[in-house]
XYZ file of C-alpha atoms in Angstrom:
725
model
C -4.167 58.716 38.282
C -1.521 56.500 39.803
C -1.321 52.968 38.461
C -1.355 50.181 41.026
C 1.571 47.760 41.172
C -0.556 44.637 41.509
C -3.997 43.464 40.488
C -6.635 42.644 43.088
C -5.263 43.271 46.555
C -6.295 45.935 49.019
C -7.712 48.106 46.241
C -10.206 45.326 45.507
C -11.049 44.999 49.200
C -11.687 48.735 49.498
C -13.829 48.620 46.375
C -15.900 45.814 47.898
C -16.513 47.877 51.023
C -17.532 50.956 49.014
C -19.865 48.855 46.888
C -21.435 47.314 49.980
C -22.142 50.712 51.501
C -23.867 51.764 48.289
C -26.298 48.802 48.294
C -27.274 48.583 51.941
C -24.210 47.342 53.754
C -21.759 44.461 53.757
C -24.332 42.042 55.148
C -26.819 42.739 52.370
C -24.193 42.339 49.655
C -22.815 39.163 51.233
C -26.259 37.563 51.482
C -26.966 38.382 47.855
C -23.635 36.991 46.671
C -23.991 33.908 48.871
C -27.473 32.952 47.637
C -27.838 29.690 45.742
C -27.513 31.266 42.330
C -24.904 31.168 39.599
C -22.596 34.178 39.328
C -23.979 36.728 36.856
C -20.764 37.690 35.126
C -18.150 35.496 33.442
C -18.440 31.823 32.488
C -15.688 30.631 34.815
C -18.451 29.165 36.927
C -19.397 29.869 40.533
C -22.463 29.479 42.709
C -25.505 27.286 42.263
C -26.694 24.664 44.715
C -23.533 24.888 46.819
C -24.278 28.555 47.362
C -22.674 31.655 45.930
C -18.918 32.171 46.079
C -18.297 28.413 45.640
C -16.647 27.165 42.455
C -17.009 23.843 40.634
C -14.348 22.302 42.849
C -16.279 23.282 45.986
C -13.837 26.004 47.012
C -15.004 28.918 49.161
C -14.739 31.892 49.146
C -14.546 32.552 45.409
C -15.621 36.092 44.592
C -14.386 38.947 42.460
C -14.956 42.578 41.617
C -17.030 41.634 38.571
C -19.458 39.633 40.721
C -19.923 42.584 43.044
C -20.384 45.059 40.211
C -23.130 42.980 38.602
C -24.871 42.296 41.897
C -24.710 45.947 42.959
C -26.249 46.977 39.635
C -29.189 44.667 40.288
C -29.546 45.956 43.859
C -29.780 49.630 42.883
C -33.138 51.415 43.272
C -35.713 51.447 40.534
C -35.965 54.271 38.032
C -38.473 56.829 39.307
C -41.750 57.289 37.435
C -40.905 60.847 36.419
C -37.445 59.925 35.085
C -38.536 59.455 31.471
C -40.648 62.608 31.566
C -37.632 64.581 32.718
C -34.992 63.143 30.384
C -35.496 63.232 26.619
C -34.065 60.460 24.475
C -31.783 62.929 22.683
C -30.416 64.033 26.053
C -29.674 60.441 27.047
C -27.868 59.869 23.746
C -25.105 62.076 25.152
C -24.830 60.035 28.347
C -21.962 57.641 28.899
C -22.620 53.907 29.197
C -21.877 54.237 32.921
C -24.459 56.960 33.492
C -27.145 54.945 31.722
C -26.287 51.836 33.760
C -26.421 53.780 37.024
C -29.770 55.426 36.254
C -31.400 52.561 38.158
C -33.366 49.375 37.563
C -36.138 49.316 34.995
C -39.437 48.758 36.789
C -42.094 49.357 34.116
C -42.354 48.718 30.388
C -41.515 51.870 28.436
C -42.366 52.763 24.857
C -41.334 55.343 22.262
C -43.007 55.795 18.885
C -41.524 57.250 15.706
C -42.204 60.879 16.644
C -41.753 60.579 20.399
C -39.015 62.620 22.050
C -39.353 60.752 25.348
C -39.991 57.225 26.476
C -43.244 56.830 28.387
C -44.222 54.183 30.902
C -46.964 51.804 29.765
C -48.803 48.903 31.366
C -47.826 45.295 30.849
C -51.134 44.731 29.070
C -50.246 47.381 26.513
C -46.689 46.061 26.204
C -47.879 42.519 25.478
C -50.534 43.797 23.070
C -47.990 45.812 21.109
C -45.527 42.898 21.062
C -48.233 40.526 19.875
C -49.258 42.940 17.124
C -45.681 43.108 15.829
C -45.714 39.320 15.490
C -49.201 38.923 14.058
C -49.091 41.744 11.537
C -45.914 40.735 9.696
C -44.181 37.756 8.149
C -42.078 35.525 10.433
C -39.035 36.047 8.217
C -39.268 39.804 8.888
C -38.182 39.116 12.484
C -34.930 38.134 14.141
C -34.196 37.066 17.704
C -30.931 37.983 19.443
C -29.856 36.536 22.789
C -27.338 37.687 25.352
C -25.250 35.128 27.221
C -26.869 36.182 30.500
C -30.180 34.448 29.664
C -30.984 31.139 31.366
C -31.029 27.810 29.553
C -34.788 27.681 30.048
C -35.464 31.111 28.545
C -33.050 30.486 25.673
C -34.587 27.130 24.775
C -38.134 28.472 24.906
C -37.384 31.601 22.875
C -35.630 29.707 20.079
C -38.424 27.117 20.061
C -41.025 29.860 19.737
C -39.054 31.625 16.986
C -38.803 28.467 14.888
C -42.431 27.442 15.344
C -43.420 31.019 14.569
C -41.560 30.512 11.300
C -38.012 31.888 11.293
C -34.466 30.644 11.798
C -33.104 34.165 12.282
C -32.008 33.146 15.772
C -28.554 34.107 17.015
C -26.574 35.117 20.071
C -23.699 37.243 21.300
C -21.100 34.488 20.744
C -20.890 35.575 17.110
C -19.188 38.686 18.455
C -16.893 36.862 20.860
C -16.009 33.132 20.736
C -17.701 31.878 17.570
C -14.238 31.603 16.019
C -13.249 29.313 18.898
C -16.170 27.035 18.137
C -15.336 26.966 14.428
C -11.621 26.389 14.947
C -12.017 23.731 17.625
C -14.777 21.893 15.764
C -12.741 21.707 12.568
C -9.837 20.144 14.449
C -11.512 18.086 17.182
C -15.177 17.741 16.247
C -16.334 19.699 19.313
C -16.320 23.450 19.879
C -15.979 23.827 23.646
C -13.326 23.426 26.323
C -11.560 20.069 26.410
C -10.687 20.476 30.105
C -12.502 20.746 33.427
C -11.596 23.068 36.284
C -9.783 20.288 38.133
C -7.318 19.934 35.244
C -6.023 23.420 35.997
C -5.185 22.283 39.525
C -2.677 19.776 38.149
C -1.185 21.294 34.992
C 2.406 22.538 35.063
C 2.145 25.168 32.317
C -0.563 27.585 31.192
C -0.355 29.529 27.955
C -2.543 32.628 28.268
C -2.942 34.048 24.781
C -4.712 37.246 23.793
C -6.505 37.790 27.068
C -6.492 39.786 30.286
C -8.336 37.764 32.949
C -7.006 40.059 35.678
C -9.567 42.577 34.439
C -12.187 40.349 32.839
C -12.105 36.985 34.679
C -10.480 37.851 38.023
C -11.190 34.529 39.723
C -8.996 32.789 37.158
C -6.072 34.671 38.680
C -6.258 32.472 41.769
C -5.833 29.438 39.514
C -2.824 31.001 37.778
C -1.346 31.993 41.136
C -1.619 28.352 42.218
C 0.207 27.226 39.072
C 3.113 29.503 39.982
C 2.990 28.499 43.642
C 3.570 24.849 42.771
C 6.482 25.719 40.482
C 4.663 25.871 37.161
C 4.977 28.303 34.283
C 2.506 30.896 33.018
C 3.326 32.145 29.531
C 1.447 35.331 28.625
C 1.140 36.527 25.025
C -0.397 40.008 24.841
C 0.624 43.155 22.903
C -0.062 45.229 26.039
C 1.796 44.562 29.277
C -1.002 44.283 31.839
C -0.330 44.974 35.520
C -2.589 42.186 36.761
C -0.907 39.591 34.551
C 2.496 40.506 35.937
C 1.497 40.434 39.597
C -1.834 39.777 41.291
C -2.813 39.839 44.951
C -5.607 37.314 45.464
C -7.792 38.832 48.228
C -9.064 35.470 49.513
C -5.518 34.180 50.159
C -3.707 35.914 52.978
C -0.142 35.453 51.750
C -1.035 36.614 48.249
C -3.013 39.574 49.600
C -0.102 40.694 51.759
C 2.791 40.119 49.385
C 1.312 39.668 45.912
C 1.915 36.751 43.555
C 3.971 36.823 40.379
C 1.766 35.538 37.563
C 3.632 35.614 34.250
C 6.850 33.631 34.252
C 7.274 34.737 30.619
C 5.584 37.747 29.019
C 5.668 38.087 25.232
C 4.327 41.186 23.488
C 3.590 40.315 19.856
C 2.174 42.702 17.328
C -1.593 42.918 17.162
C -2.500 40.246 14.624
C 0.892 38.561 15.005
C -0.366 35.531 16.928
C -0.237 33.004 14.084
C 3.336 33.980 13.257
C 4.323 33.625 16.910
C 2.564 30.288 17.387
C 3.983 28.922 14.141
C 7.419 29.971 15.341
C 6.992 27.978 18.548
C 5.778 24.973 16.539
C 8.692 25.279 14.087
C 11.187 25.226 16.956
C 9.537 22.142 18.485
C 9.831 20.279 15.200
C 13.423 21.438 14.657
C 14.427 20.129 18.096
C 12.346 16.949 17.766
C 10.351 17.898 20.877
C 7.104 16.534 19.457
C 5.180 13.414 20.493
C 5.476 11.234 17.387
C 3.627 8.332 18.974
C 0.599 10.480 19.719
C 0.726 12.175 16.315
C 0.860 8.852 14.456
C -1.901 7.229 16.513
C -4.410 10.019 17.007
C -3.967 12.812 14.439
C -4.026 13.515 10.724
C -2.547 16.216 8.516
C 0.800 16.391 10.307
C 3.055 15.914 7.278
C 1.464 18.799 5.371
C 1.558 20.974 8.485
C 5.230 20.181 9.110
C 6.118 20.947 5.493
C 4.429 24.352 5.764
C 6.588 25.218 8.777
C 9.772 23.970 7.162
C 9.095 26.346 4.264
C 8.453 29.257 6.631
C 11.380 31.648 7.055
C 12.350 32.836 10.525
C 12.650 36.362 9.154
C 8.951 36.300 8.261
C 8.065 34.956 11.691
C 10.019 37.693 13.463
C 8.719 40.494 11.240
C 5.052 39.584 11.471
C 5.002 38.524 15.130
C 7.219 41.336 16.355
C 9.019 38.855 18.630
C 12.682 37.877 18.300
C 13.597 34.336 17.291
C 15.602 33.841 20.481
C 12.556 34.616 22.630
C 10.309 32.353 20.568
C 12.792 29.503 20.902
C 12.944 30.045 24.661
C 9.158 29.676 24.918
C 9.240 26.574 22.725
C 11.780 25.056 25.083
C 9.527 25.846 28.060
C 6.704 24.005 26.337
C 9.046 21.190 25.368
C 9.743 20.525 29.050
C 6.081 20.588 30.079
C 4.295 17.403 31.078
C 0.819 18.948 31.212
C -0.033 22.207 29.428
C -3.315 24.080 29.179
C -3.782 26.602 26.382
C -6.232 29.379 27.275
C -7.330 32.329 25.167
C -9.923 35.053 24.898
C -11.036 37.548 22.279
C -7.521 38.751 21.532
C -7.449 35.561 19.476
C -10.967 35.488 18.039
C -11.487 39.170 17.129
C -9.496 39.038 13.894
C -10.124 38.472 10.209
C -8.299 35.184 10.772
C -9.857 34.340 14.150
C -10.657 30.699 13.350
C -7.112 30.172 12.046
C -5.739 31.764 15.222
C -7.560 29.070 17.192
C -6.324 26.329 14.864
C -2.751 27.540 15.375
C -3.220 27.037 19.120
C -4.710 23.580 18.550
C -1.733 22.666 16.357
C 0.636 23.490 19.220
C -1.351 21.387 21.662
C -1.472 18.418 19.285
C 2.271 18.514 18.631
C 2.957 17.319 22.159
C -0.180 15.272 22.774
C -1.831 17.778 25.106
C -5.394 17.043 23.952
C -7.189 13.896 25.041
C -5.588 13.447 28.454
C -6.096 14.669 31.987
C -4.583 17.910 33.273
C -3.928 19.299 29.783
C -5.918 20.700 26.908
C -7.666 23.682 25.370
C -9.659 26.358 27.185
C -11.512 29.189 25.436
C -12.153 31.607 28.312
C -15.744 32.685 27.759
C -17.244 35.943 28.959
C -20.978 35.805 29.654
C -22.032 33.443 32.417
C -24.297 31.375 30.159
C -23.136 32.169 26.653
C -22.134 28.546 26.171
C -25.472 27.331 27.500
C -27.408 29.614 25.175
C -25.601 28.002 22.254
C -26.241 24.528 23.637
C -29.968 25.313 23.769
C -30.077 25.873 20.006
C -29.841 29.651 19.859
C -28.100 29.478 16.478
C -29.272 30.127 12.916
C -28.903 26.447 12.106
C -29.641 23.663 14.569
C -27.271 20.721 14.709
C -28.663 17.721 12.853
C -29.253 15.643 15.977
C -30.946 18.515 17.829
C -33.157 19.246 14.823
C -34.182 15.608 14.509
C -34.995 15.298 18.202
C -36.873 18.599 18.358
C -39.094 17.744 15.408
C -39.724 14.240 16.746
C -40.413 15.327 20.337
C -42.972 17.990 19.446
C -44.207 16.521 16.165
C -43.341 19.660 14.198
C -41.329 20.736 11.153
C -38.817 23.525 11.607
C -38.768 26.000 8.689
C -36.145 25.200 6.080
C -35.327 28.843 5.298
C -31.725 29.720 6.079
C -31.193 31.730 9.254
C -28.878 34.713 9.511
C -26.052 35.121 12.012
C -25.766 38.239 14.168
C -23.787 40.362 11.721
C -25.942 39.075 8.880
C -29.037 40.375 10.666
C -27.510 43.826 11.073
C -26.638 43.890 7.375
C -30.154 42.726 6.452
C -31.630 45.437 8.681
C -29.691 48.070 6.801
C -30.909 46.688 3.464
C -34.488 46.838 4.727
C -34.884 43.053 4.585
C -35.679 42.684 8.296
C -38.393 44.734 9.994
C -38.547 43.615 13.623
C -35.912 42.785 16.252
C -36.180 40.994 19.591
C -33.256 41.405 21.970
C -33.189 39.180 25.039
C -30.676 40.958 27.262
C -27.347 42.407 26.219
C -26.727 45.504 24.118
C -26.801 44.603 20.442
C -26.157 48.185 19.347
C -23.238 48.635 21.735
C -21.577 45.366 20.783
C -21.608 46.037 17.030
C -18.788 47.355 14.876
C -19.289 50.553 12.878
C -21.559 52.280 15.384
C -22.817 54.899 12.933
C -23.955 52.313 10.388
C -25.464 50.185 13.153
C -27.566 53.102 14.377
C -28.818 53.660 10.845
C -29.649 49.957 10.561
C -31.790 50.063 13.706
C -33.507 53.135 12.317
C -34.665 51.047 9.340
C -36.659 48.704 11.597
C -40.363 49.057 12.229
C -39.987 47.790 15.805
C -37.452 46.577 18.320
C -38.304 44.959 21.657
C -35.646 44.892 24.371
C -35.788 42.733 27.502
C -33.460 44.400 30.003
C -32.787 45.064 33.668
C -31.177 48.500 33.226
C -30.755 51.145 30.545
C -27.938 50.929 28.020
C -26.785 52.738 24.891
C -28.903 50.480 22.700
C -32.096 51.913 24.154
C -31.205 55.422 22.968
C -29.052 54.760 19.876
C -30.655 51.502 18.743
C -34.161 52.862 18.237
C -36.584 51.639 15.596
C -39.857 53.161 14.419
C -41.339 51.780 17.624
C -39.116 50.865 20.555
C -40.312 48.851 23.515
C -38.226 48.098 26.613
C -39.533 45.371 28.913
C -38.119 45.096 32.464
C -37.056 41.572 33.379
C -35.955 39.916 36.570
C -32.323 39.223 37.336
C -31.201 35.624 37.769
C -31.442 35.705 41.566
C -34.974 37.151 41.314
C -36.506 34.429 39.159
C -39.717 32.935 40.640
C -38.561 29.451 39.607
C -35.180 27.765 39.383
C -33.079 28.233 36.244
C -29.880 26.607 34.974
C -26.630 27.875 33.474
C -23.622 26.239 31.766
C -20.032 27.214 32.526
C -17.127 27.292 30.095
C -16.068 23.944 31.579
C -19.313 22.321 30.311
C -20.735 22.160 33.827
C -24.432 22.869 34.450
C -25.545 24.385 37.750
C -28.933 25.362 39.075
C -29.951 28.788 40.391
C -32.817 28.961 42.888
C -33.865 32.509 42.025
C -35.471 34.633 44.725
C -37.776 37.563 45.462
C -38.096 40.292 42.845
C -36.426 43.577 43.750
C -38.508 45.385 41.125
C -42.239 44.573 41.465
C -42.904 45.694 37.896
C -40.438 43.253 36.323
C -41.279 39.840 34.877
C -39.522 36.565 34.167
C -38.211 36.092 30.626
C -39.922 32.705 30.422
C -43.244 34.219 31.479
C -42.995 36.834 28.729
C -42.205 34.428 25.895
C -44.810 31.891 27.024
C -47.489 34.584 27.016
C -46.447 35.859 23.591
C -46.277 32.360 22.138
C -49.694 31.424 23.491
C -51.195 34.640 22.123
C -49.642 34.281 18.665
C -49.561 30.512 18.104
C -52.506 29.514 20.283
C -52.780 26.768 22.880
C -54.090 24.028 20.605
C -50.848 23.336 18.747
C -48.017 20.880 19.331
C -46.588 22.870 22.266
C -48.585 23.569 25.417
C -47.254 27.070 25.982
C -49.151 27.502 29.224
C -47.478 24.368 30.593
C -44.129 25.765 29.463
C -44.481 28.544 32.028
C -43.244 25.891 34.468
C -39.475 25.639 34.144
C -39.575 21.962 35.103
C -41.454 21.220 31.882
C -38.927 23.149 29.812
C -36.110 21.165 31.395
C -37.835 17.899 30.540
C -37.971 18.994 26.905
C -34.304 20.009 27.011
C -33.399 16.579 28.411
C -35.165 14.885 25.513
C -33.756 17.131 22.786
C -30.272 18.436 23.667
C -27.529 15.728 23.646
C -25.627 15.459 26.919
C -28.367 17.190 28.929
C -30.295 14.113 30.007
C -29.567 14.884 33.676
C -31.350 18.234 33.470
C -34.658 16.381 33.334
C -34.010 15.046 36.842
C -32.402 18.106 38.389
C -35.631 19.389 39.984
C -35.794 16.244 42.097
C -32.103 15.492 42.584
C -30.756 19.087 42.769
C -27.660 17.416 41.319
C -25.572 19.689 39.106
C -23.684 17.890 36.361
C -20.946 17.737 33.757
C -22.317 17.574 30.216
C -21.610 14.180 28.719
C -19.322 13.754 25.725
C -17.483 17.077 25.759
C -14.463 16.699 28.024
C -11.469 15.144 26.247
C -9.571 13.078 28.785
C -8.970 10.359 26.219
C -7.823 10.869 22.609
C -11.144 9.985 21.008
C -12.348 12.750 18.732
C -15.691 13.461 17.071
C -14.222 14.076 13.627
C -15.216 11.885 10.650
C -11.927 9.984 10.928
C -11.908 9.880 14.724
C -8.565 11.710 14.653
C -7.646 15.254 15.604
C -6.612 17.333 12.623
C -3.609 19.582 12.054
C -4.274 22.641 9.889
C -1.956 24.825 7.861
C -2.508 28.401 9.058
C -1.214 31.054 6.638
C 0.517 33.975 8.323
C -1.394 37.253 7.866
C 0.706 40.136 6.565
C 0.333 43.707 7.810
C 1.430 46.394 5.391
C 1.714 49.735 7.210
C 0.238 52.577 5.181
C 1.361 56.167 5.743
C 2.239 55.752 9.402
C -0.831 53.745 10.355
C -0.926 51.912 13.678
C -2.561 48.594 14.522
C -5.301 49.282 17.075
C -7.190 46.856 19.285
C -10.193 47.522 21.483
C -9.869 46.599 25.151
C -11.975 46.443 28.301
C -11.184 47.800 31.741
C -11.516 46.191 35.144
C -14.346 48.673 35.681
C -16.596 47.197 33.002
C -18.163 43.933 31.849
C -18.483 43.685 28.081
C -20.622 46.673 26.988
C -21.633 47.495 30.586
C -19.434 50.190 32.127
C -19.592 50.326 35.918
C -16.693 52.729 36.516
C -14.988 55.294 34.281
C -11.562 54.632 35.773
C -9.245 51.761 34.864
C -7.262 51.151 38.011
C -4.878 48.525 36.627
C -3.796 50.723 33.719
C -3.744 53.901 35.797
C -6.381 55.630 33.679
C -9.009 57.994 35.080
C -11.123 58.247 31.919
C -12.082 56.298 28.816
C -11.713 58.832 25.969
C -8.054 57.936 25.477
C -5.731 56.055 23.147
C -2.888 54.042 24.665
C 0.349 54.428 22.706
C 3.945 53.296 22.868
C 6.349 55.978 24.147
C 8.492 55.819 20.987
C 5.440 56.259 18.764
C 4.365 59.287 20.808
C 7.811 60.832 20.438
C 7.859 60.257 16.670
C 4.404 61.854 16.349
C 5.382 64.743 18.624
C 2.748 63.926 21.219
C 2.903 64.579 24.938
C 0.809 62.994 27.661
C -2.823 64.142 27.267
C -2.274 65.781 23.893
C -5.666 65.884 22.169
C -5.653 63.857 18.977
C -7.879 62.767 16.124
C -8.040 58.997 15.682
C -9.205 57.990 12.238
C -9.835 54.667 10.512
C -11.279 53.745 7.139
C -14.658 53.438 8.905
C -14.947 56.399 11.268
C -13.145 58.871 13.480
C -12.990 60.087 17.080
C -11.789 63.556 17.993
C -10.510 65.132 21.221
C -9.056 61.803 22.303
C -6.234 62.031 24.836
C -2.926 60.379 23.981
C -1.629 58.323 26.884
C 1.628 56.400 27.173
C 1.343 52.671 27.880
C 3.588 49.580 27.816
C 2.387 48.411 24.404
C 4.560 47.208 21.529
C 5.616 49.990 19.149
C 3.363 50.330 16.128
C 0.340 49.222 18.134
C -2.374 51.059 20.050
C -5.393 50.332 22.241
C -8.738 52.053 22.883
C -11.747 51.225 25.019
C -14.644 49.122 23.796
C -17.501 49.830 23.137
C -16.812 53.538 22.623
C -14.186 52.858 19.933
C -16.557 50.673 17.912
C -17.150 53.725 15.726
C -13.698 52.966 14.251
C -14.267 49.252 13.648
C -15.392 48.100 10.220
C -17.769 45.236 9.554
C -14.979 43.194 8.004
C -15.090 39.800 9.659
C -13.575 36.338 9.751
C -15.172 34.577 6.793
C -15.694 31.330 8.698
C -17.037 32.512 12.055
C -18.504 35.841 10.912
C -16.875 37.486 13.926
C -15.803 41.123 13.347
C -12.173 42.157 13.791
C -12.545 44.269 16.942
C -8.924 43.582 17.883
C -7.233 44.686 14.680
C -7.997 47.891 12.822
C -5.641 50.247 11.019
C -5.793 53.784 12.490
C -4.076 57.101 11.951
C -3.381 59.439 14.870
C -2.862 63.193 14.487
C -3.037 66.306 16.632
C -6.386 68.046 16.821
C-alpha cells in the first residue's frame, strides 16, 4: 500500500468518519468521547470533569485516533450467546489479535475446564463460586495478581489490599514490561520515578529531545505539542533507528493550518543503532564537557558524582562512540551544540529506551544529559517518560507492586490495624518463571493481556498450562484467553471506564489525577471491577475483619482510604464533594530539591554496551503500528509505514541487497529463542544492520533476558538471522 507523506491529516479525519459509521454515527461517537471520563488509551491525559477531549491545560478539542479506536471497541455489540458453541478454542488460537478484538464485547462469564474444547457461558453465581473456591482451597502464596494500566485507582487499590490481606505479595503490573526501567533510573538519580514536568512546561520549552519513541503512532496528541514547539521556533531532536513518517511531518487535524499544510516535526533526526543510545548520549555529553557548555554552578550546588562521570567520558574514545552508536561524530557534535544553545529542554522517551538489557542505564544516560545543563529542578524543562496505559502510573501509585514503599506500608498497616505478609513478592517476569517451575498455581489478571505482552511466547504458553486456574477480567477477547489457558480458565466481563456505576479516578504521566463519572453499562451482563473484588474479599476473608468489604463497594470509601495511605493523594479524599482534580504533591521538580539521601541529584557512569555481530546477525526491535494499542490490534494495516499486513520484517535496502532479497520475498526469521517463517521482507528507512517487526506477534523471537535492575525484558534488542524460505 502507498505510504502517506504526513501523519494525522485527512487520513485521520476519514478514519474518524468510518469509525463513527461503524458505531452508530458521528453523534454517538462524539457524545461518548465528550463524556466526563478520562481517555482510555495513553497516559498523556485527557478528559475527566472538564469533559472528554479536554487536556490538563483546558484545551479543546483534543482527540486522536487511539481514543476513537478504544471507544469504538467498547461500543461494539456483545458477543452472541451461540458464539462460543460455534467457535472452538483451537480454532480461535489461529485468529489474529484483531479478529479476537473485533469478535465483540464480552457479556457473560465464560469458563473452560481442562478437557473442554469450547468455552461455555456460565452464570455470575457460578463464576463467583468458582473464583472463591480457587482462593479458599489453596495457599495464598500459590496465587499472583497482575494488573493492567487501564484499571482505575479504586480497583487497583482494593485488589492489592485484598491480595495482601489474603496473604501474598505477588502483586505486580504491566509497567514491569514497559517503564519500570524509567522508575528505577529516575529514582536512583533523583529520588522519584515519575515525570519531573507538567504539561504546561511543554508549552514553554525551546527544545524537546524525543528518544526511542514514536508518539505519532502511539501518543498522537503529543504531536500537537511538538508542532507548537516548532511553530514558536524551537527544536525537536528525534533519536530513532527507524525514520518514522509522523515524526518527520504531522498534520494536526484540530488545527486548520497544520491540517491543510502539515507541520515539520523533527528539526534533527538521528538514526542510531538499536541499543546504541548510551553511546550516542555519552557522545553528546562528552562534546558539552569539551566545549565547556555545562552549568558548573548548578552542578556544584545541586548534584553529586560529576567528577567521576566526567572522567569516564574523558576516557571514552570517539571511535567507540561512533562504532556503537552508528552516528558520526560530526552529527553528534551538532546535536550537542543545539542543546548547548537551549534555555529550556525537555527530554522525553518511551520503550525504545527501556526495552533493553541496559534499560535503567539508558534512562540514567538521559538524566546525566539533563543535569549537565541544569535542566532538572526548574520550570519549562525536565524529564518526561511517555507512558502508555492511561492509568499505569496510578496503578503503581496505589501499591500494585511486589514491595510497598516503606511509608505506604506503615500507613496501610496503621490505618487498617493489620500486618502485611513479610514474604517477598515476585515481579511480573518472576511470576511467569515461577509458573513454569510449578511454584505458582493460580493467576488473576485484571485487564490487559499478560500472555500477549510476554517475551518467548512458546514458553509463556507452557507456563500458563502449568497453572491450575487463571481468572481474567476483560471487556473483549484477546490472545491470552486462547493461548494463556490454565487447567481451568475463567473470563469475567467487566465494565469499561465510561460504564462504571460510580466515579473512578486515573493518574496521568504528568502526575495529575482526574475523575471519571462513568455511565450506563453497554453490556448488561458485565460488572464493575470493584464490585467483583469486594464480593470475593467478603466471601473469602469475611465481613468481621479489619476491612469492611461491603462498605468498600462504595468508591468514596476507597478514596478515603487512599487519601489516608498514599502520600500526595490527600485531595482524593475530598474529590467526591469538590469534584476538584489535582496535581499530586511532591512529584513535580520545579526547584532543585531532590529526594535522594544527600538531597542532590546524582550523575551515574553508564558503560557503553557492545554489540558483536555473529554470522550476519541483525539487531531487531519490536514496534507498534498506528493501528494498534499495546497488545490490542485494531487494524492490520500500518498507514504511516505504508504496510498492509503485519507478518513482515522491515529491513534496510542495503541489507536486502546483500542478502539477495526482493520486496515481499518470504523469509525465515530466527533468534536464539524462536523462529517465524513465511515472513515478508519489506524495505524501510532503518539504519543498516537493524530490523523491525511487529509486537506482539514477534514476541516468539524475544528471550526472557532482562535488565537486571528493572526486570524489564529486552523487547527492543534481539539478535536475529534472516534467510530465504
